[in-house]
XYZ file of C-alpha atoms in Angstrom:
543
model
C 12.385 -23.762 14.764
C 14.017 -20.446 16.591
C 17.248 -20.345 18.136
C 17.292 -23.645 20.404
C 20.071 -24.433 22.983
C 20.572 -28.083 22.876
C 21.963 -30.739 24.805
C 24.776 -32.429 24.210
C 27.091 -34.800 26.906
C 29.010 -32.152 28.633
C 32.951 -32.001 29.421
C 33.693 -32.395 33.061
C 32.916 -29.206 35.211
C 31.065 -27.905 32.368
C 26.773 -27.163 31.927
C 24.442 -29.867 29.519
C 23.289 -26.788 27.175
C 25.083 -25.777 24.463
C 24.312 -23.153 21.392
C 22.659 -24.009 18.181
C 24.404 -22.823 15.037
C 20.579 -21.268 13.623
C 20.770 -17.532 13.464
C 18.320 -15.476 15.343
C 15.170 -14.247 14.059
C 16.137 -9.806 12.669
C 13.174 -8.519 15.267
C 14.394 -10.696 18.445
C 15.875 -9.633 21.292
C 19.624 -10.699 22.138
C 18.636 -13.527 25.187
C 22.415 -13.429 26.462
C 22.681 -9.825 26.921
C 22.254 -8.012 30.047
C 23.943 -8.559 33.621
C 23.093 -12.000 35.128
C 21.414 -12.057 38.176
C 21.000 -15.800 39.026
C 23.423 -18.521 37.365
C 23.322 -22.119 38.096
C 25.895 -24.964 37.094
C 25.722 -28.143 37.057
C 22.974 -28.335 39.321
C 22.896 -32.277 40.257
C 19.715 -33.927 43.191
C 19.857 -37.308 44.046
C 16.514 -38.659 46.200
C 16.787 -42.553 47.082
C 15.830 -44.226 43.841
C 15.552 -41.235 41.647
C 18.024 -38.588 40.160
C 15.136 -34.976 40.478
C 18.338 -33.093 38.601
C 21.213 -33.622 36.575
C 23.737 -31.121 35.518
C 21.094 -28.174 35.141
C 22.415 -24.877 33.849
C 20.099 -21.825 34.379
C 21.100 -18.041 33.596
C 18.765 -15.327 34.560
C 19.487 -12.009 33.688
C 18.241 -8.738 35.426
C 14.885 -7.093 34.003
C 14.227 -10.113 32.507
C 11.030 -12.961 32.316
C 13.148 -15.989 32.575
C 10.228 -18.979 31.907
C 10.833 -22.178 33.492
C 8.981 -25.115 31.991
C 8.899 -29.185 32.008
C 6.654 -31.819 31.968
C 5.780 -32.843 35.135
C 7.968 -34.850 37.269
C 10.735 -32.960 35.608
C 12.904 -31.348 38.374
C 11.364 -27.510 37.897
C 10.169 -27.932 41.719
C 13.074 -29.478 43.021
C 15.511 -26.889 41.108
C 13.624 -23.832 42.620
C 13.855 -25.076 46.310
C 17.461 -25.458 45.798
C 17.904 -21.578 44.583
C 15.488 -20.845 47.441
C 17.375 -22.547 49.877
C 14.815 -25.594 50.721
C 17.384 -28.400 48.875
C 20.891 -28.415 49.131
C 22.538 -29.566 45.270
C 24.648 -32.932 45.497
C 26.696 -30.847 42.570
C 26.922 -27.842 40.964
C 27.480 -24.046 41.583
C 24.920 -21.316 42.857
C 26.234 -17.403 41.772
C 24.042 -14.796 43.146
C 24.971 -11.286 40.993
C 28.449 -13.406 39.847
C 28.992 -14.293 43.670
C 28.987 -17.917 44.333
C 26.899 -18.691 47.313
C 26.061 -21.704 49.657
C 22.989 -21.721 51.868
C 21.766 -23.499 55.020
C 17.626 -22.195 54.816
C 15.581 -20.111 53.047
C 16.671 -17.047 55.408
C 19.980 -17.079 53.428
C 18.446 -17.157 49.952
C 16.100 -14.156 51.377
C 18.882 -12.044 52.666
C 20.200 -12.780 49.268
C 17.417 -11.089 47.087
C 16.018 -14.478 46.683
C 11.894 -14.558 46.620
C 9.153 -17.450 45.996
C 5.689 -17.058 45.827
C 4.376 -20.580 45.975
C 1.326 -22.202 43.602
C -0.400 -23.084 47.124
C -0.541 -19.370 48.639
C 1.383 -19.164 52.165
C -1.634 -16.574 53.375
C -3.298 -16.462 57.143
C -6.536 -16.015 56.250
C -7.315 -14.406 59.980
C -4.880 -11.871 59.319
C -4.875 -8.399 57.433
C -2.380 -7.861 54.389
C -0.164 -5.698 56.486
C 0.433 -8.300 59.404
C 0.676 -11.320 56.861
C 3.294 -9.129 55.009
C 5.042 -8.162 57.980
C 4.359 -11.409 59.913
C 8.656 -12.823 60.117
C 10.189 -9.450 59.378
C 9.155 -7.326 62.160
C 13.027 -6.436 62.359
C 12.723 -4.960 58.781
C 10.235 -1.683 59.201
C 8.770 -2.322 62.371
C 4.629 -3.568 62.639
C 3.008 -0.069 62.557
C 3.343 3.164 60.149
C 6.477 2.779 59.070
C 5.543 -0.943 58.096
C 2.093 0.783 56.577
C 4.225 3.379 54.432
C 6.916 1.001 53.135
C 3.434 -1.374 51.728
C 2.037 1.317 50.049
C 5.485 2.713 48.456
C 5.864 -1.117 46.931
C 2.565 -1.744 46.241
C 2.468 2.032 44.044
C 5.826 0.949 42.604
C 4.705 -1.915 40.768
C 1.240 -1.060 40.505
C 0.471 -4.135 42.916
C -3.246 -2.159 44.626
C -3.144 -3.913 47.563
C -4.637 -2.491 51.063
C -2.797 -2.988 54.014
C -5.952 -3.155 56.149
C -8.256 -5.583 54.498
C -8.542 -8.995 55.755
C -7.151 -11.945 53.351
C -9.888 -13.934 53.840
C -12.157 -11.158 52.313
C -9.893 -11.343 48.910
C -10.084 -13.232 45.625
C -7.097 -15.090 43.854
C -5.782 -12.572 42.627
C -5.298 -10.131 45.309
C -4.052 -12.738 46.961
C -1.371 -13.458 44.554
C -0.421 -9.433 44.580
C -0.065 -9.935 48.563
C 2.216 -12.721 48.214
C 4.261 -10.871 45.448
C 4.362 -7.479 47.805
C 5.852 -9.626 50.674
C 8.487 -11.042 48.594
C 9.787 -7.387 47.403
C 9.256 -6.022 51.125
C 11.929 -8.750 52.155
C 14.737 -7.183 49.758
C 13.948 -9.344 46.654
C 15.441 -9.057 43.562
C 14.749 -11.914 41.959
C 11.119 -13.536 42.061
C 10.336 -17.519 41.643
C 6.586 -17.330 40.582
C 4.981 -20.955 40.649
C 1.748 -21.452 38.695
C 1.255 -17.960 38.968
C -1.754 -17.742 36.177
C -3.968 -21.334 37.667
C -6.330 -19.877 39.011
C -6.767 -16.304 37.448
C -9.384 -15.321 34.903
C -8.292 -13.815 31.390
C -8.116 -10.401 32.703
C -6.641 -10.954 36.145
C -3.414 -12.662 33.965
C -3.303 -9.839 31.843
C -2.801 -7.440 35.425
C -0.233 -10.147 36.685
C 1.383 -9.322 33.495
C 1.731 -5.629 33.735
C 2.650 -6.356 37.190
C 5.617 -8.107 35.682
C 6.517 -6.019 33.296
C 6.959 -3.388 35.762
C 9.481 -5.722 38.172
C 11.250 -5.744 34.879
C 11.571 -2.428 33.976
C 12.865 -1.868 37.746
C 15.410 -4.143 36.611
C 14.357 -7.217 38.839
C 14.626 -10.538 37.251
C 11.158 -13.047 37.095
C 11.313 -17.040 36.928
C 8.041 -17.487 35.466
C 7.351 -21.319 36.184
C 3.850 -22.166 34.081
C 2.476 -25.012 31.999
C 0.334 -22.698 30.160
C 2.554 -22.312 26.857
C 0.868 -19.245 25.153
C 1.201 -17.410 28.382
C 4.676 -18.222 28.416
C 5.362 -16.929 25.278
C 3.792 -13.848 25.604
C 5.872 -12.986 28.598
C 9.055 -14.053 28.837
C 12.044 -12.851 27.526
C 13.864 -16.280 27.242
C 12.423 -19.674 28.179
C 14.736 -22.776 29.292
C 13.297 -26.262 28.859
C 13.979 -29.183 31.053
C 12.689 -32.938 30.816
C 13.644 -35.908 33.041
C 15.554 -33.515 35.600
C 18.415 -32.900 32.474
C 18.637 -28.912 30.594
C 17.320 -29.463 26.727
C 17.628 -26.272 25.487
C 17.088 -22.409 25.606
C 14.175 -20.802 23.363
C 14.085 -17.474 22.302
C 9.942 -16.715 22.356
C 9.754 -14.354 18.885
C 11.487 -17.254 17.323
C 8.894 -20.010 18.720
C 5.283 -21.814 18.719
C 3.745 -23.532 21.478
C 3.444 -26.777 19.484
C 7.466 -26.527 19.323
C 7.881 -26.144 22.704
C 5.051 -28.963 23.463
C 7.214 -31.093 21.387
C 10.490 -29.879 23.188
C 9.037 -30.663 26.639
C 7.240 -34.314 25.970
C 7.804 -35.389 22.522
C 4.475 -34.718 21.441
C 2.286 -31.508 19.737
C -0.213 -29.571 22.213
C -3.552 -31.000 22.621
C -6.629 -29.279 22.613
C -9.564 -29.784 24.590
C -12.041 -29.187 21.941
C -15.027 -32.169 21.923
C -16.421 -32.114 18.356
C -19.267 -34.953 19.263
C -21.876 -34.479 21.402
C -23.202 -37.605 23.558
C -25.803 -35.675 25.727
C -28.563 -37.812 26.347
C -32.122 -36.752 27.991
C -31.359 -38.896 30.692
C -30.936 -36.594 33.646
C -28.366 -38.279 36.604
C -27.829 -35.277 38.585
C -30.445 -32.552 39.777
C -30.389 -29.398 42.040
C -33.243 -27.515 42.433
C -33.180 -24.041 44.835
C -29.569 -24.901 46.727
C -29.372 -22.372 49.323
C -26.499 -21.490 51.865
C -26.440 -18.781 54.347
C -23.443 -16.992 55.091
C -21.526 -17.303 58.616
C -23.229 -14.436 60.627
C -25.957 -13.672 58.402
C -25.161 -11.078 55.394
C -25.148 -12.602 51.761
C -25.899 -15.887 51.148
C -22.457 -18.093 50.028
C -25.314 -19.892 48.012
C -28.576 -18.390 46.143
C -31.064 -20.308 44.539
C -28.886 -23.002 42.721
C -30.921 -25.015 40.427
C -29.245 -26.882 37.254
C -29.662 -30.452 35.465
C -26.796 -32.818 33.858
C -27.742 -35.609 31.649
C -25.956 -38.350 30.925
C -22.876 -38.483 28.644
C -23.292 -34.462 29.548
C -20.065 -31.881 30.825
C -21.583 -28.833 32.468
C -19.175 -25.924 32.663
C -18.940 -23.647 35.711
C -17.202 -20.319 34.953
C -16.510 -17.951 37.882
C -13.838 -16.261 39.732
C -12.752 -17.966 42.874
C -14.551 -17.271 45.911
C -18.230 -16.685 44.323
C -19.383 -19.991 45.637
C -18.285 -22.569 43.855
C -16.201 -24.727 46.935
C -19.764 -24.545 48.778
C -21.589 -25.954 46.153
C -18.917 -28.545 45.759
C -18.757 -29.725 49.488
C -22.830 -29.182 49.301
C -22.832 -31.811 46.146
C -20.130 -34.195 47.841
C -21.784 -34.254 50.851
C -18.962 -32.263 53.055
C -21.705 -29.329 53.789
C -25.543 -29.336 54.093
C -27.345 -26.553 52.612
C -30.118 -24.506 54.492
C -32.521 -25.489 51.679
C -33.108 -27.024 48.503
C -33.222 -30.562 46.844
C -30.011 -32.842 45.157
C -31.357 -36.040 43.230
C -29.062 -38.480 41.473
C -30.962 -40.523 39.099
C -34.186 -40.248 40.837
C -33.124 -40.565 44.529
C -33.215 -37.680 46.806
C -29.463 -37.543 48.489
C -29.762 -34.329 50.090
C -29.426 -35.470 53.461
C -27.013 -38.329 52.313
C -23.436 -38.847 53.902
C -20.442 -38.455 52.089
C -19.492 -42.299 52.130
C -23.225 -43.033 50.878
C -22.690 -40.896 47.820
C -19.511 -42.063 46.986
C -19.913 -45.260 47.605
C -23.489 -44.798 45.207
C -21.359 -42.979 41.635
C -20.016 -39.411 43.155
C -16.638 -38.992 41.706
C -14.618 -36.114 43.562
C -11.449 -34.681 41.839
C -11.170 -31.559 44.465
C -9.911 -28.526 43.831
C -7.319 -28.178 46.459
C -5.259 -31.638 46.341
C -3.408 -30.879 49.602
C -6.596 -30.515 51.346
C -9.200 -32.399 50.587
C -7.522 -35.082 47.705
C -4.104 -36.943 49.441
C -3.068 -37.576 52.672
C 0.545 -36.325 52.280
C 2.649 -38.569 54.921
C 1.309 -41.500 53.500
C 2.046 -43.926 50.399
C 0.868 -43.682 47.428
C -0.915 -47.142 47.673
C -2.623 -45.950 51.111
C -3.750 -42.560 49.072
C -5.696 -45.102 46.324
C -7.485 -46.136 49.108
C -8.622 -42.649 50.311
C -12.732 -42.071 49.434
C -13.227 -45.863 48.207
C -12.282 -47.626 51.330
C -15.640 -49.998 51.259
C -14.966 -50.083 47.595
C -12.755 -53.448 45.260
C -9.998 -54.034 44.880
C -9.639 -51.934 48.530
C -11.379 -53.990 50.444
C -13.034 -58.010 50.935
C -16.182 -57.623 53.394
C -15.507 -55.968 56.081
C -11.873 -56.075 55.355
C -8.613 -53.530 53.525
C -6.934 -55.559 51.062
C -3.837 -53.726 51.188
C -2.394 -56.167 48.339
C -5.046 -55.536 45.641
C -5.057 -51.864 46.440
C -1.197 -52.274 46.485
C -1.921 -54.076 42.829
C -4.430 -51.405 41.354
C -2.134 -48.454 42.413
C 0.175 -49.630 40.219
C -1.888 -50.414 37.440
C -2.825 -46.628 37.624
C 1.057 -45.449 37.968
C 1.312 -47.024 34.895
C -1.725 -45.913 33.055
C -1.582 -42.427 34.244
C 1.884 -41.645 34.428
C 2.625 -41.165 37.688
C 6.103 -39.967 37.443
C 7.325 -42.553 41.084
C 10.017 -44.327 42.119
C 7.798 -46.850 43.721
C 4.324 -47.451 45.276
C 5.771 -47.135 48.699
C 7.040 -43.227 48.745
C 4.413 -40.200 50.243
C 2.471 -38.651 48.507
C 4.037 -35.483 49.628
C 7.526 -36.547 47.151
C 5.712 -36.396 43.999
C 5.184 -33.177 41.932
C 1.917 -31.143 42.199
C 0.936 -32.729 38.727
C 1.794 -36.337 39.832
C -0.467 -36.182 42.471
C -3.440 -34.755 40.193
C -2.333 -37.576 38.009
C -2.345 -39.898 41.074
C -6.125 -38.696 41.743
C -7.603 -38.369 38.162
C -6.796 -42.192 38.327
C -7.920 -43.088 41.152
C -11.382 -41.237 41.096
C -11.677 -42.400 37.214
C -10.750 -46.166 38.560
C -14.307 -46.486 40.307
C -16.417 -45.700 37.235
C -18.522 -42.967 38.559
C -22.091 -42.213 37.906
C -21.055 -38.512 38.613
C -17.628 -36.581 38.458
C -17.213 -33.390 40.344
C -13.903 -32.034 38.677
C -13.021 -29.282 40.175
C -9.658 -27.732 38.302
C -8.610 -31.573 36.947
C -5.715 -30.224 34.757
C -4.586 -27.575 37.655
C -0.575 -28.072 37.331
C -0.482 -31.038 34.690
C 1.997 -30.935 31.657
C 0.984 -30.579 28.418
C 1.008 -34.637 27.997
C -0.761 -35.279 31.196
C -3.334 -32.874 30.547
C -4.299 -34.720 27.462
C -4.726 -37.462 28.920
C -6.680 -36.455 31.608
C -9.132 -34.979 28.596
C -9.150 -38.128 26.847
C -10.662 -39.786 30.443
C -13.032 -37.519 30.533
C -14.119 -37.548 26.991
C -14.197 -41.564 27.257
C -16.214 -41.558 30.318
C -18.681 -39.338 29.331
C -19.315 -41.371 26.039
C -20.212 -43.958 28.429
C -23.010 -42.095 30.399
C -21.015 -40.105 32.677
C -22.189 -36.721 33.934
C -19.660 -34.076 34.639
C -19.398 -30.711 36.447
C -16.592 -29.446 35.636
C -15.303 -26.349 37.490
C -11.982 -24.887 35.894
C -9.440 -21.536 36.027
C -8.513 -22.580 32.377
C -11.110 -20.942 29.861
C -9.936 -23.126 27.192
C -10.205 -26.085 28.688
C -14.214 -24.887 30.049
C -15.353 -24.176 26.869
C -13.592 -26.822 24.769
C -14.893 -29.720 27.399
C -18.315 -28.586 27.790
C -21.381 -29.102 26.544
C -23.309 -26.763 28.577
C -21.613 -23.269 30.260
C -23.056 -21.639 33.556
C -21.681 -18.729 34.956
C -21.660 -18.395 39.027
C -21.464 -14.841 40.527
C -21.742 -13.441 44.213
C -23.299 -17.147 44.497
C -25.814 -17.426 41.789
C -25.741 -18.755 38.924
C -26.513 -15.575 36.609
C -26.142 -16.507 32.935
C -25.944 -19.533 30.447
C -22.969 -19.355 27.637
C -23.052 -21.644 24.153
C -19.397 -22.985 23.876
C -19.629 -22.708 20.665
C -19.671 -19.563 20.164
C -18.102 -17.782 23.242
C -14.729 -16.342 23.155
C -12.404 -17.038 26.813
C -12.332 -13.133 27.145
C -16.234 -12.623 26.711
C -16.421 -15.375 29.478
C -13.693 -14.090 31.742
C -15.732 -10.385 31.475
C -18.900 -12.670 32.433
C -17.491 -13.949 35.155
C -16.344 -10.680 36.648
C -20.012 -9.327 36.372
C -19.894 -7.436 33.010
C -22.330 -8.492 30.448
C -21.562 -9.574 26.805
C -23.511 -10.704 23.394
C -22.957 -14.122 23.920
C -24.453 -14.825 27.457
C -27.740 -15.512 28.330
C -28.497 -13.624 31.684
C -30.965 -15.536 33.976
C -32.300 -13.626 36.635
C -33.672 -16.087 39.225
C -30.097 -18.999 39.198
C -32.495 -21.206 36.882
């Protein structure tokens, strides 16, 4: 099973992981070798009613991919702010480069090599690349050529491309992500905390990342690689550390390890696979869109062109694209959140173009949206409040006219339960859970109201391995029972396993049809970049 570091109750002072007595595969690299450039002992958080870490040990090691991964829930989140500076440990020992440190903010994990690029970018949209990379550390080189010189020496160093003078807003995901790493290394860092990085990138965009990292690493910076995505990990890192229930359970060394093992490490249970053997498409169609059309801010290119597609009942359309070519506006055009210029949306025979957004919702439009924090929680409040949040007219929310906080109280627990929702109570913000407890918290919610019609827009984005199952099995259930799905995902897997019908969206069209059963995740990641290939369909007017 490799060489596994497992726990064991620990003496007094001293870290939950200890060495197992198998012998390391001949071809695999020595983990503990190497200078360490991050240790943590006995890291221990304490939140009113729940313990996020206990006794954590974590050794990083210069020009290394150190992988962090958990269920969720687990403590990875709460573990990073603390070696970022966000959380201060109830116990346990920080050593930056074998110095023990203490910090008061961020500023002092900075100033102390310390870097985080975030799973929910920390990007001004209004700005260009050089002022959002300078924007906090004018002090540093200054905000004109000097600034402009020291970007492009970075961004040539580690192969990063980025242009100091383009606007954000006019970037995809994955320039975006280069930005965010290029700010980190212009503030001094020498060790990066990358969050999600590979949720939202397409087959080939992960495989950049990865030569991205590979270069940090042979500069001798050391990468915390936090990812749900198991392959991935595996292919990456250079040692991976496991934690479940905030508590260490052991080291693996990658050569010497399957995903299934570490599925079973993390949760207890083998990794699932989206694949949908039966197929329950009926010929009854629920939702229609003939000729969508959205003009651009401005004028120029149209955000949407021609949109026209039909799901049946019991049916899971697919919608592959990169970020940014279109597919938010068709979702707030199908929830009701934007009006297109033109075209027709019918839901089982009724015209709801011109509909409101409470209308359709309250009629069978399920909405899992892409971006959580925006559009899916309201982060202040309770959990029991955020049940409530799109089904207000809706049982068990409401009597009449009237909330009925205690039956929405009632039901949100019900789905804590069901779903997993990793909570000390019904009662704390959303804003305390972990990004994949609040999917969880949603998923439920939305799936709680039987829809007619799911949008689900990224439903697995930051779920374990155990949640994301789950979350498959609802939607697998559901549409045996009628449902029609679009489904709208970064993972390629989980597109084509799920679907019965693929579309691919580009530059706001929808420009060619894929079978799932026979197309490969790299074929469609090429698709959706705007390169052709044998097993695509190309459509030439969005039909």
């Amino acid at each position: 099973m490799g060489r596994y570091a497992c726990r064991r109750p620990p003496f007094p002072g001293e870290c939950a992981i200890a060495t197992s007595s198998s012998p390391p595969a001949a071809d695999a690299a020595p983990a503990s070798s190497g200078p360490v450039a991050v240790e943590l002992k006995g890291i221990t958080k304490r939140f009113p009613g729940v313990v996020a870490n206990h006794d954590i040990c974590l050794t990083v090691r210069k020009g290394t991919v150190h992988a962090l991964v958990g269920e969720n829930g687990a403590g990875k989140s709460t573990l990073m702010k603390i070696l970022y500076g966000m959380q201060k440990p109830d116990e346990g020992t920080i050593a930056i480069h074998g110095e023990q440190v203490s910090y008061s903010s961020p500023a002092d994990a900075i100033a102390r090599g310390i870097g985080m690029v975030h799973q929910h970018f920390m990007l001004a949209d209004n700005l260009t690349v050089l002022e959002n990379v300078v924007l906090g550390s004018e002090k540093l080189h200054g905000i004109g050529g000097r600034a402009r010189r020291t970007i492009l020496e970075i961004s040539e160093r580690y192969g990063l491309g980025v242009r100091p003078d383009v606007l954000v807003e006019d970037l995809g995901v994955a320039d975006r992500q280069r930005v965010e790493i290029l700010k980190v290394l212009y503030r001094g860092a020498t060790t990066l905390i990358l969050d999600e990085p590979t949720a939202v990138l397409v087959p080939q965009e992960v495989d950049a990342l990865f030569a991205n990292l590979r270069g940090l690493k042979a500069e001798g910076l050391a990468v915390i690689f936090i990812s749900h995505k198991l392959g991935e990990v595996l292919s990456v890192a250079d040692e991976i550390t496991v934690i479940r229930r905030g508590t260490t359970v052991g080291t693996a060394v990658p050569a010497e390890t399957t995903p299934k093992q570490l599925a079973e490490l993390m949760v207890g249970s083998e990794l699932p696979t989206p694949e949908t053997a039966e197929s329950t498409v009926t010929d009854r169609p629920v939702i229609q869109v003939e000729d969508l059309r959205l003009a651009a801010p401005g004028g120029g290119k149209p955000l949407l062109d021609g949109i026209t597609f039909t799901i049946h009942a019991g049916e899971v359309l697919g919608l592959a694209g990169v970020e940014g070519n279109g597919q938010s506006e068709l979702i707030e055009a199908l929830i009701g959140l934007e009006h297109a210029d033109s075209g027709v949306i019918t839901m089982l025979g009724e015209d709801i173009t011109a509909w409101a957004t409470r209308k359709r919702r309250e009629s069978g439009v399920g909405y899992i949206p892409e971006d959580r924090h925006r559009h899916g929680l309201l982060l202040d409040a309770p959990l029991w409040e955020n049940r409530i949040l799109g089904h207000v007219t809706e049982r068990p929310n409401s009597k009449g006219f009237w909330l009925d906080p205690k039956s929405a109280q009632a039901d949100t627990t019900r789905i804590v339960e069901e779903y997993d929702v990793r909570t000390p109570g019904i009662d704390v913000t959303a804003a305390s859970l972990s990004g994949g407890n609040q999917q969880k918290l949603i998923v439920g919610r939305e799936m709680s109201h039987a829809p007619k019609f799911l949008i689900a827009a990224h439903p697995t984005r930051g779920v374990d391995v155990g949640a994301q199952a789950q979350i498959w099995d609802q939607i697998r259930e559901a549409r045996r029972e009628g449902l029609a799905v679009l489904l709208i995902s970064a993972d390629l897997d989980e597109l084509i396993g799920l679907s019965d019908t693929l579309r691919v969206i580009y530059d706001g069209r929808l420009v060619a049809d894929a079978d799932p059963a026979s197309i490969t995740p790299e074929e469609l990641g090429s698709a959706m970049t705007g390169a052709a290939s044998g097993h695509l369909e190309h459509t030439e007017d969005g039909a």
